[in-house]
Coordinates of C-alpha atoms in Angstrom, one line a residue:
Chain A
M250 CA -32.3 7.0 -0.8
S251 CA -33.2 3.6 -2.1
H252 CA -33.8 2.1 -5.1
Y253 CA -37.5 1.2 -4.5
N254 CA -38.2 5.1 -4.1
E255 CA -36.2 6.8 -6.9
T256 CA -37.9 3.9 -9.2
E257 CA -41.4 4.7 -8.4
L258 CA -40.7 8.5 -8.9
L259 CA -39.4 7.6 -12.3
T260 CA -41.9 5.1 -13.1
R261 CA -44.4 7.6 -12.5
I262 CA -43.0 10.1 -14.6
A263 CA -42.3 7.4 -17.1
A264 CA -46.2 6.7 -17.2
G265 CA -47.0 10.3 -17.7
D266 CA -47.8 11.6 -14.4
Q267 CA -47.7 15.0 -14.8
L268 CA -47.2 15.9 -11.2
A269 CA -44.1 14.1 -11.2
Y270 CA -42.9 15.9 -13.8
D271 CA -43.6 19.2 -12.8
H272 CA -41.7 18.3 -9.3
I273 CA -38.5 17.2 -11.1
F274 CA -38.8 20.4 -13.4
R275 CA -39.4 22.9 -10.1
L276 CA -36.4 21.0 -8.9
F277 CA -33.5 21.4 -11.4
Y278 CA -34.7 24.6 -13.1
K279 CA -32.8 27.1 -11.4
P280 CA -29.4 25.1 -11.0
L281 CA -30.0 24.6 -14.8
C282 CA -30.1 28.1 -15.4
F283 CA -27.4 29.0 -13.3
F284 CA -25.5 26.6 -15.5
A285 CA -26.9 27.7 -18.6
Y286 CA -26.7 31.7 -17.6
K287 CA -23.0 31.5 -16.6
I288 CA -21.8 30.0 -19.9
L289 CA -23.8 32.7 -21.9
L290 CA -24.2 35.3 -20.0
D291 CA -27.7 35.4 -21.3
Q292 CA -30.4 35.4 -19.1
A293 CA -33.3 35.4 -21.3
K294 CA -31.2 32.6 -23.7
A295 CA -30.2 31.0 -20.7
E296 CA -33.9 30.1 -19.4
D297 CA -35.0 29.3 -23.2
L298 CA -32.3 26.3 -23.5
V299 CA -33.0 24.8 -20.0
Q300 CA -36.8 25.5 -21.1
D301 CA -35.8 23.1 -24.3
G302 CA -34.1 20.9 -22.0
L303 CA -36.7 19.9 -19.8
L304 CA -38.8 19.5 -22.4
K305 CA -37.0 17.2 -24.2
L306 CA -36.8 15.2 -20.6
W307 CA -40.8 14.9 -21.3
Q308 CA -40.3 14.2 -24.3
R309 CA -37.9 11.0 -23.6
R310 CA -39.0 10.3 -20.2
G311 CA -39.0 6.4 -20.3
D312 CA -35.3 6.5 -20.8
F313 CA -34.1 7.2 -17.3
E314 CA -33.1 4.2 -15.3
S315 CA -31.8 7.2 -12.1
I316 CA -32.4 10.6 -11.2
N317 CA -28.8 11.0 -11.6
K318 CA -29.6 9.9 -14.9
V319 CA -31.9 12.3 -15.5
K320 CA -29.8 14.9 -14.0
S321 CA -26.9 14.6 -16.5
F322 CA -29.1 14.0 -19.4
L323 CA -30.2 17.4 -18.4
Y324 CA -26.8 19.2 -17.8
V325 CA -25.4 17.8 -21.2
S326 CA -28.3 18.7 -23.3
V327 CA -28.3 22.1 -21.6
R328 CA -24.2 22.4 -22.4
N329 CA -24.9 21.2 -25.9
A330 CA -27.5 23.4 -26.6
C331 CA -25.3 26.6 -25.2
F332 CA -22.5 25.3 -27.4
D333 CA -24.6 25.0 -30.3
D334 CA -25.7 28.3 -29.3
I335 CA -22.5 30.1 -29.3
E336 CA -21.1 28.7 -32.5
H337 CA -24.2 29.6 -34.1
Q338 CA -23.7 33.5 -33.1
K339 CA -20.1 33.3 -34.1
V340 CA -21.7 32.4 -37.7
I341 CA -24.2 34.8 -37.8
G342 CA -20.6 37.2 -36.7
R343 CA -22.1 38.8 -33.6
H344 CA -19.9 39.7 -30.9
R345 CA -20.5 40.6 -27.5
D346 CA -18.1 42.9 -25.4
E347 CA -18.2 40.7 -22.3
L348 CA -17.3 37.4 -23.9
H349 CA -13.5 37.6 -24.8
R350 CA -13.5 33.5 -25.5
T351 CA -12.7 33.0 -29.0
A352 CA -12.1 29.4 -28.0
G353 CA -15.6 29.3 -26.1
P354 CA -15.6 28.3 -22.4
S355 CA -13.5 25.1 -21.8
D356 CA -15.1 21.7 -20.6
E357 CA -13.1 22.2 -17.6
N358 CA -14.6 25.4 -16.6
I359 CA -18.0 24.1 -17.6
L360 CA -17.7 21.4 -14.8
E361 CA -16.6 24.0 -12.8
V362 CA -19.7 25.9 -13.2
L363 CA -21.8 23.0 -13.0
M364 CA -20.6 22.1 -9.7
Q365 CA -20.9 25.6 -8.3
A366 CA -24.8 25.1 -9.2
E367 CA -25.2 22.0 -7.2
V368 CA -23.7 23.0 -4.5
V369 CA -25.4 26.0 -4.1
A370 CA -28.8 24.5 -4.9
S371 CA -28.1 21.9 -2.2
V372 CA -26.7 24.6 0.4
F373 CA -29.6 26.7 0.0
S374 CA -32.4 24.2 -0.1
M375 CA -35.4 24.6 2.1
V376 CA -34.3 22.0 4.4
N377 CA -31.1 23.5 5.4
T378 CA -33.3 26.7 6.9
L379 CA -34.6 24.7 9.3
P380 CA -33.2 24.4 13.0
D381 CA -30.8 21.5 14.0
Q382 CA -32.6 18.8 15.4
C383 CA -35.4 19.4 13.0
R384 CA -33.5 19.0 10.2
K385 CA -31.6 15.9 11.2
V386 CA -35.3 14.6 12.3
I387 CA -36.6 15.4 8.7
R388 CA -33.6 14.1 6.9
M389 CA -33.7 10.7 8.7
T390 CA -36.9 10.1 8.8
F391 CA -37.7 11.4 4.9
E392 CA -34.2 10.9 3.5
E393 CA -33.1 7.8 4.9
G394 CA -36.1 6.2 5.6
K395 CA -35.8 5.4 9.4
T396 CA -38.4 5.0 12.7
P397 CA -39.0 7.3 15.2
K398 CA -37.7 4.9 17.6
Q399 CA -34.1 4.5 15.8
I400 CA -33.9 8.0 15.3
A401 CA -34.7 9.0 19.0
D402 CA -31.5 6.0 19.9
E403 CA -29.1 7.8 17.2
L404 CA -30.0 10.9 18.5
G405 CA -30.0 10.4 21.9
I406 CA -33.5 12.2 22.4
T407 CA -37.2 10.7 23.6
V408 CA -39.2 9.2 20.7
S409 CA -42.2 12.5 21.9
T410 CA -39.0 14.9 21.1
V411 CA -38.4 12.7 17.6
S412 CA -42.2 13.4 16.7
N413 CA -42.2 16.9 18.0
Q414 CA -39.2 18.0 15.6
K415 CA -40.5 16.4 12.7
M416 CA -44.1 18.4 13.2
R417 CA -42.3 21.5 13.6
G418 CA -40.0 20.9 10.3
L419 CA -42.9 20.0 7.9
I420 CA -44.8 23.1 9.6
L421 CA -42.1 25.5 8.9
L422 CA -41.5 24.0 5.8
K423 CA -44.8 24.5 5.1
K424 CA -44.6 28.3 6.5
R425 CA -41.6 28.8 4.4
L426 CA -43.1 27.2 0.7
S427 CA -45.7 29.8 -1.2
E428 CA -48.9 28.4 -2.0
K429 CA -47.8 28.8 -5.5
D430 CA -44.4 27.2 -5.6
V431 CA -45.4 24.5 -3.2
T432 CA -48.6 22.7 -5.3
L433 CA -50.4 20.1 -5.4
A434 CA -47.3 18.2 -6.1
I435 CA -45.4 18.4 -2.2
C436 CA -49.3 18.6 -0.8
L437 CA -50.4 15.5 -2.6
L438 CA -47.1 13.4 -2.0
L439 CA -45.9 14.5 1.8
P440 CA -49.3 13.5 3.9
E441 CA -48.6 15.2 7.0
L442 CA -47.8 18.3 5.0
H443 CA -51.5 17.6 3.1
K444 CA -52.8 17.1 6.7
I445 CA -52.0 20.3 7.8
M446 CA -52.6 22.4 4.7
R447 CA -56.1 23.5 4.7
Chain B
M34 CA -13.0 10.4 -20.5
E35 CA -16.5 11.0 -22.5
L36 CA -18.4 14.3 -21.6
N37 CA -21.1 12.3 -20.2
D38 CA -19.0 10.8 -17.7
Q39 CA -17.4 14.0 -17.2
I40 CA -20.6 15.5 -16.0
E41 CA -21.5 12.2 -14.0
Q42 CA -18.6 12.4 -11.8
A43 CA -19.1 16.8 -11.5
I44 CA -22.4 15.9 -10.4
H45 CA -21.4 13.3 -7.8
H46 CA -18.6 15.3 -6.6
S47 CA -21.0 18.2 -5.9
K48 CA -23.0 16.3 -3.6
L49 CA -19.9 15.2 -1.5
V50 CA -18.6 19.2 -1.2
S51 CA -22.5 20.0 -0.5
G52 CA -22.4 17.0 1.9
Y53 CA -19.5 18.6 3.3
L54 CA -20.7 22.0 3.9
E55 CA -24.0 20.8 5.2
G56 CA -22.6 18.5 7.5
K57 CA -24.0 15.1 6.8
L58 CA -21.1 13.4 5.3
D59 CA -20.4 9.8 6.4
D60 CA -16.2 8.2 6.8
A61 CA -16.5 6.8 3.6
Q62 CA -17.6 9.7 1.7
Q63 CA -15.5 12.3 3.3
A64 CA -12.3 10.0 3.0
E65 CA -13.6 10.3 -0.9
L66 CA -13.8 14.2 -1.0
V67 CA -10.7 14.4 0.7
H68 CA -9.3 11.8 -1.8
W69 CA -10.3 14.3 -4.6
I70 CA -9.1 17.5 -3.0
N71 CA -5.5 16.1 -2.7
E72 CA -5.9 14.9 -6.4
S73 CA -4.6 18.2 -7.4
E74 CA -4.1 21.8 -6.9
H75 CA -6.8 22.2 -9.5
N76 CA -9.3 20.5 -7.5
R77 CA -7.9 22.2 -4.1
D78 CA -8.4 25.7 -5.2
L79 CA -11.7 24.3 -6.7
F80 CA -13.0 23.4 -3.4
E81 CA -12.0 26.5 -1.8
K82 CA -14.3 28.6 -4.3
L83 CA -16.7 26.4 -4.2
C84 CA -16.8 26.9 0.0
N85 CA -16.4 30.0 0.0
E86 CA -19.5 32.3 1.4
S87 CA -19.6 35.3 -0.3
N88 CA -19.1 33.2 -3.7
L89 CA -22.2 30.9 -2.7
D90 CA -24.0 34.1 -1.6
N91 CA -23.1 35.8 -5.0
A92 CA -24.5 32.5 -7.0
H93 CA -27.5 31.7 -4.8
A94 CA -28.5 35.5 -5.9
V95 CA -28.3 34.8 -9.3
F96 CA -30.7 31.8 -8.5
S97 CA -33.2 34.0 -8.1
L98 CA -33.2 35.8 -11.4
F99 CA -35.1 33.2 -12.4
D100 CA -38.7 32.1 -12.2
T101 CA -39.5 28.5 -12.5
E102 CA -43.8 29.1 -12.1
S103 CA -43.8 30.9 -15.9
A104 CA -41.0 28.6 -17.0
L105 CA -42.7 25.5 -16.3
A106 CA -45.9 27.2 -17.4
A107 CA -44.5 28.0 -20.5
V108 CA -43.2 24.6 -21.4
K109 CA -46.8 23.0 -20.8
R110 CA -47.7 25.3 -23.6
S111 CA -45.4 24.2 -26.1
P112 CA -46.7 22.3 -29.0
D113 CA -43.8 19.8 -28.2
F114 CA -45.3 19.2 -24.8
V115 CA -47.9 16.1 -25.6
P116 CA -49.6 15.2 -22.6
Y117 CA -49.6 11.3 -22.2
K118 CA -53.2 9.8 -22.6
A119 CA -52.5 6.4 -20.9
P120 CA -54.1 5.5 -17.9
V121 CA -51.8 6.0 -15.2
K122 CA -51.8 3.5 -12.1
R123 CA -52.4 4.8 -9.1
W124 CA -49.5 4.5 -6.6
P125 CA -50.3 4.5 -2.8
A126 CA -50.1 7.7 -1.6
I127 CA -47.5 6.6 1.2
A128 CA -45.4 5.4 -1.7
M129 CA -45.3 8.3 -3.4
A130 CA -44.5 10.4 -0.4
A131 CA -41.5 8.3 0.4
A132 CA -40.4 8.5 -3.1
V133 CA -40.5 12.3 -3.4
A134 CA -39.9 13.1 -0.2
G135 CA -36.6 11.2 -0.5
I136 CA -35.9 12.7 -3.9
L137 CA -37.0 16.3 -2.2
L138 CA -34.7 16.1 0.3
S139 CA -31.6 14.5 -1.7
I140 CA -31.6 17.0 -4.4
G141 CA -32.8 19.9 -2.2
I142 CA -36.3 22.0 -1.5
Y143 CA -35.3 25.3 -2.7
F144 CA -35.8 28.5 -0.8
Y145 CA -39.0 29.9 -2.1
Q146 CA -41.0 33.1 -0.5
A147 CA -42.6 33.3 2.7
D148 CA -46.2 32.8 3.0
H149 CA -47.9 34.8 4.9
K150 CA -50.7 32.9 7.3
R151 CA -53.4 34.2 9.3
V152 CA -52.4 34.7 12.6
L153 CA -54.4 32.9 14.7
P154 CA -55.2 34.7 17.9
P155 CA -53.3 34.5 21.1
T156 CA -54.6 31.6 23.2
A157 CA -55.9 32.8 26.1
Y158 CA -57.5 30.0 29.0
N159 CA -60.0 30.9 31.8
N160 CA -57.9 28.6 33.4
D161 CA -55.5 25.9 33.5
V162 CA -55.8 22.0 34.2
E163 CA -53.4 20.1 36.5
P164 CA -52.4 16.5 35.2
G165 CA -53.6 13.4 36.6
K166 CA -51.7 11.7 39.0
S167 CA -51.8 8.1 40.9
G168 CA -54.6 7.2 43.2
A169 CA -57.3 4.8 42.8
T170 CA -60.4 3.2 45.0
L171 CA -60.1 -0.8 46.3
T172 CA -63.5 -1.8 46.7
L173 CA -63.6 -5.2 49.2
A174 CA -65.5 -8.0 48.5
N175 CA -67.8 -7.2 51.1
G176 CA -68.1 -3.7 49.3
K177 CA -66.2 -1.6 51.6
Q178 CA -64.3 1.5 49.6
I179 CA -60.8 2.5 50.6
R180 CA -59.0 5.0 49.0
L181 CA -55.6 4.1 48.0
G182 CA -53.3 7.3 47.4
E183 CA -50.6 8.6 49.5
V184 CA -51.9 6.0 52.1
G185 CA -49.1 3.7 53.8
N186 CA -49.7 0.1 55.1
G187 CA -51.3 -0.6 58.4
D188 CA -55.1 -1.3 58.4
L189 CA -55.2 -1.3 54.7
A190 CA -52.6 -4.2 54.5
K191 CA -54.5 -6.2 57.1
E192 CA -58.1 -5.6 55.6
A193 CA -57.2 -6.8 51.7
G194 CA -53.9 -8.4 51.9
V195 CA -52.1 -5.8 50.2
N196 CA -48.9 -3.7 50.7
I197 CA -48.5 -0.6 49.3
S198 CA -45.3 0.9 48.4
K199 CA -43.6 3.9 46.6
T200 CA -41.4 3.3 43.7
D201 CA -38.3 5.5 42.8
S202 CA -40.2 7.7 40.8
G203 CA -43.0 8.2 42.9
Q204 CA -45.5 5.6 41.7
L205 CA -47.8 4.0 44.1
V206 CA -47.2 0.3 43.8
Y207 CA -50.1 -2.0 44.9
T208 CA -48.7 -5.2 46.1
I209 CA -51.2 -8.3 46.3
Q210 CA -49.8 -10.9 49.3
E211 CA -50.9 -14.3 49.1
N212 CA -51.7 -14.6 53.1
S213 CA -55.6 -14.3 52.8
S214 CA -57.8 -17.6 53.9
E215 CA -60.7 -16.5 51.6
N216 CA -60.3 -16.5 48.2
K217 CA -61.8 -12.8 47.9
R218 CA -62.9 -10.7 45.3
N219 CA -61.6 -7.1 45.0
T220 CA -61.5 -4.3 42.8
I221 CA -59.2 -1.8 41.8
S222 CA -60.4 1.1 40.3
T223 CA -58.9 4.6 38.8
S224 CA -60.6 7.3 37.9
M225 CA -60.5 10.1 35.6
G226 CA -57.4 11.8 36.4
E227 CA -55.8 8.5 38.0
T228 CA -53.5 5.9 37.2
Y229 CA -52.0 3.2 39.4
E230 CA -49.9 0.3 39.0
I231 CA -50.6 -2.9 40.6
R232 CA -48.1 -6.1 41.4
L233 CA -49.4 -9.4 41.6
P234 CA -48.1 -11.8 43.9
D235 CA -46.7 -14.2 41.2
G236 CA -44.9 -11.5 39.8
S237 CA -47.1 -9.8 36.7
A238 CA -47.3 -6.1 36.9
I239 CA -50.4 -4.1 35.3
W240 CA -50.6 -0.6 35.0
L241 CA -54.0 0.7 35.0
N242 CA -54.9 3.9 33.3
A243 CA -57.5 6.4 34.0
A244 CA -61.2 5.7 34.4
S245 CA -60.3 1.8 34.4
S246 CA -60.8 -0.7 36.6
L247 CA -58.7 -4.0 37.7
T248 CA -60.7 -7.3 39.5
Y249 CA -59.1 -9.9 40.8
F250 CA -58.9 -12.9 43.2
A251 CA -56.6 -13.0 46.4
K252 CA -55.6 -16.2 45.4
L253 CA -54.7 -15.5 42.4
T254 CA -53.8 -19.5 40.8
E255 CA -57.3 -21.0 42.1
G256 CA -58.8 -23.1 39.5
G257 CA -55.7 -23.6 37.8
E258 CA -55.5 -20.0 35.9
R259 CA -55.1 -16.6 36.8
R260 CA -58.2 -14.6 36.1
V261 CA -58.7 -10.8 36.1
I262 CA -61.7 -9.1 34.8
L263 CA -60.4 -5.3 33.1
D264 CA -62.5 -2.4 32.4
G265 CA -61.4 0.2 30.6
E266 CA -57.4 0.4 29.5
G267 CA -54.6 -1.3 30.8
Y268 CA -51.0 -2.4 30.2
F269 CA -49.8 -5.9 31.5
D270 CA -46.3 -7.4 31.9
I271 CA -47.1 -10.9 33.2
A272 CA -44.7 -13.4 34.3
K273 CA -44.8 -16.8 32.7
D274 CA -46.0 -19.6 34.6
D275 CA -46.7 -22.2 32.2
E276 CA -49.0 -24.2 34.8
H277 CA -51.5 -21.2 35.4
P278 CA -52.4 -19.4 31.9
F279 CA -53.1 -15.6 32.6
I280 CA -56.8 -14.8 31.5
V281 CA -57.7 -11.2 31.1
E282 CA -61.3 -11.3 30.8
T283 CA -63.4 -7.6 29.4
A284 CA -67.1 -7.7 28.5
S285 CA -66.5 -8.8 24.7
Q286 CA -63.3 -11.1 24.8
E287 CA -60.7 -12.7 26.8
V288 CA -57.2 -12.7 26.4
R289 CA -55.0 -16.0 27.1
V290 CA -51.3 -15.2 27.8
L291 CA -48.9 -17.4 29.4
G292 CA -46.1 -14.9 30.0
T293 CA -45.8 -11.9 27.8
R294 CA -46.3 -7.7 27.7
F295 CA -49.4 -6.3 26.0
N296 CA -51.9 -3.5 26.7
I297 CA -55.2 -3.8 26.4
N298 CA -57.6 -0.8 25.4
S299 CA -61.3 -1.6 26.4
Y300 CA -63.1 1.8 26.8
K301 CA -66.6 1.8 26.0
D302 CA -66.6 5.4 24.2
E303 CA -64.0 3.6 21.7
Q304 CA -65.3 1.8 18.7
A305 CA -63.6 -1.3 19.6
V306 CA -61.3 -3.2 21.5
K307 CA -57.8 -3.4 20.7
T308 CA -55.2 -5.4 22.0
T309 CA -52.0 -4.9 21.4
L310 CA -48.9 -7.6 22.0
I311 CA -45.9 -6.2 22.5
E312 CA -43.6 -9.2 23.3
G313 CA -44.7 -12.8 23.8
A314 CA -47.7 -14.6 22.7
V315 CA -51.5 -14.4 23.5
K316 CA -54.8 -15.5 21.8
V317 CA -57.8 -13.3 21.8
Y318 CA -60.9 -14.9 22.3
A319 CA -64.2 -13.3 21.3
G320 CA -66.5 -16.3 21.1
S321 CA -65.0 -19.7 20.8
T322 CA -62.4 -19.5 18.3
G323 CA -59.2 -17.5 19.7
Q324 CA -57.0 -15.3 17.6
L325 CA -53.3 -15.6 17.8
L326 CA -51.4 -12.5 18.0
K327 CA -47.7 -12.2 17.4
A328 CA -45.2 -9.4 18.8
G329 CA -46.0 -5.9 17.4
Q330 CA -49.6 -6.7 16.3
Q331 CA -53.0 -6.0 17.5
A332 CA -56.3 -7.5 17.6
V333 CA -58.9 -5.1 16.7
N334 CA -62.3 -6.1 18.3
T335 CA -65.4 -4.7 16.7
G336 CA -68.5 -6.2 18.7
G337 CA -66.8 -9.8 18.6
H338 CA -65.5 -9.5 15.1
I339 CA -61.9 -9.8 15.2
V340 CA -59.0 -8.2 12.8
V341 CA -55.4 -8.1 13.4
A342 CA -53.2 -5.7 12.1
A343 CA -49.9 -4.3 12.9
A344 CA -49.5 -1.7 15.6
D345 CA -47.8 1.1 16.5
I346 CA -46.6 -0.1 20.0
D347 CA -45.1 3.5 20.9
N348 CA -48.2 5.0 20.5
V349 CA -50.2 2.5 22.0
T350 CA -48.3 2.4 25.4
D351 CA -47.4 5.9 25.5
W352 CA -49.5 6.3 28.8
K353 CA -47.8 4.1 30.3
N354 CA -44.4 5.6 29.9
N355 CA -46.1 8.8 31.1
E356 CA -46.3 10.4 28.1
F357 CA -49.2 11.5 24.9
L358 CA -47.8 10.3 21.5
L359 CA -50.4 11.8 19.1
D360 CA -48.5 10.7 15.5
N361 CA -51.1 9.3 13.5
Q362 CA -54.2 9.8 15.2
D363 CA -57.3 11.4 14.4
L364 CA -58.0 14.6 16.3
Q365 CA -61.0 13.1 18.2
Y366 CA -59.1 9.7 19.5
S367 CA -56.4 12.3 20.6
L368 CA -58.7 14.6 22.8
R369 CA -60.8 11.6 24.2
K370 CA -57.1 10.4 25.7
I371 CA -56.3 13.8 27.0
A372 CA -59.8 14.3 28.3
R373 CA -59.4 11.0 30.2
W374 CA -56.2 12.2 32.2
Y375 CA -57.4 15.9 32.6
D376 CA -60.7 15.0 33.2
L377 CA -62.7 16.8 31.0
E378 CA -66.3 17.1 29.0
I379 CA -65.1 18.1 25.0
V380 CA -67.2 20.2 23.4
Y381 CA -67.0 20.5 19.5
G382 CA -68.0 23.4 18.1
P383 CA -69.1 23.2 14.0
G384 CA -66.8 22.7 11.3
V385 CA -64.1 21.5 13.1
P386 CA -62.3 18.6 11.4
L387 CA -62.1 16.2 13.6
N388 CA -60.6 13.2 11.7
A389 CA -57.5 15.2 11.0
E390 CA -55.0 13.8 11.8
I391 CA -52.3 15.6 14.0
G392 CA -49.3 14.9 15.9
G393 CA -46.5 15.7 18.5
G394 CA -45.3 14.5 21.8
I395 CA -45.8 15.9 25.3
S396 CA -45.1 14.4 29.1
R397 CA -48.5 13.4 30.8
N398 CA -47.2 15.4 33.4
S399 CA -47.8 18.8 31.6
K400 CA -50.7 20.8 32.6
L401 CA -53.7 21.1 30.4
S402 CA -52.2 24.3 28.6
S403 CA -48.9 23.0 27.3
V404 CA -50.8 19.7 25.9
L405 CA -53.5 22.2 24.2
K406 CA -50.7 25.1 22.5
L407 CA -49.0 21.8 21.3
I408 CA -52.2 21.1 19.6
E409 CA -53.0 24.2 18.9
S410 CA -49.5 24.9 16.8
I411 CA -50.7 22.6 14.1
G412 CA -53.2 25.3 13.2
L413 CA -56.4 23.6 12.5
V414 CA -58.1 24.3 16.0
H415 CA -58.3 26.2 18.7
F416 CA -59.2 25.7 22.0
R417 CA -61.1 27.0 25.1
I418 CA -61.1 25.9 28.8
E419 CA -64.0 26.8 31.1
G420 CA -63.9 24.9 34.3
R421 CA -63.7 21.1 33.0
K422 CA -65.1 22.2 29.9
L423 CA -62.8 21.7 26.9
Y424 CA -64.3 23.6 24.0
V425 CA -62.8 22.6 20.4
D426 CA -63.1 25.4 17.7
K427 CA -62.0 25.6 14.1

């Protein structure tokens, strides 16, 4: 992904564009909740802390130079919030039966949980549910910014097959994203999807 | 190592592991992953744990405990969420799309519940229509008309000084022999559903699309230039001859070339005459001043006014490669292309999104039903064939 593309999105968020923010929210929410939940073992609390972290992101929206920095900011915030909460619970004197940790989860454990969150999020992402060639064409078109001719040459297929697979991929993605979740963000931002969304 | 750095590293390694599982790592990334795994027993165990299928499934199940939408709504309701009032510069939609699509895919679009779309009625056509084929009519200077199809040589050759042969792909090629004494003016024309390939004595090749015609002079280089007249659409591969510029004349313009490849679409039912340059250099004249084109550009001539723009070569020359490429073109334009090849009359019903852009590609050798099914799969329109009439409805 080129810096230019990322910069566009970040600039938009920095400028206060809510649609761009919504988009980031939807991308990061679940893995962050998984992460927090594994530390706290409390679903409601995990969600609260993650929401706080994402709110902080909005408040600091101009501060980030890359999406990776945004991600690490979120994980660090959520991790700190979780640890603060555990300390707080200890101070209040509450104990949970499931928790046998007196020292709190180690940083090593934290990193493992983070990696699990990230890997699961990626592996189960929508694009991976697409049939093989579809997925490759969609990836090469949107992620790598390749032209139909380049893709055709690389995959050893014709340009018209590339065109078909792209269309097929977008239709399948559209089918698999519920109306609510897709929202305007994706509709407005992916012209092809917008065209086939009526 | 500071926490921040540790987390950034962990994020980076996660990308390598998921990239591995998704089969999209390049050599450098693979090497990096292998190095990381071999660094310690802990890393090796962690890698195995992360790749374990049931671990992945169980973890994924946890993801579905969380409700993103209500969370987003809750965050927005918070008094600390202050909407920013400054004017936002409107970014071009395409740039935004590319940005987000890139992020979408590099980070991952999450799995949401399936959307139950309304099911379109199964397509049932009254009849199907065969694709067009190679064929044309030759009109001689004296007005006599000869059908060119599967005709061999012989009398035809004598009459018009031509030679008709078949290429490997079965295309009929009409080669003009420079042997006649008179400079006769002949016209070769295709009707709806026909296409033809012509070779000129100088080695130039011209492909004629359906419903088009090409008028040429038997003595091609008469008068210091090579001049032909085009009506409809043609793809030109012109042999280089600095002494004799090649000129393609259409009703509203003249295109002058020295040696090059280009496509001219001058169908009367299209709004503008489009000249697309694939290679070489041409000058397009509508009036006295000529517009120079560079390879990859297109001259759009609307009533004598020419505008130059970048061209999508594949889309423009799809017909010559025996395909329909429908990306980035509106429904009406695509259907006009299709109508000329299958010799159809199009009837639009109310509410059809005429300017909707469709997409896809298919061989021109397909039956009409296959082409229509491709377009219908997008879910915007519904077709009905009755004889040579194509009905388009919402």
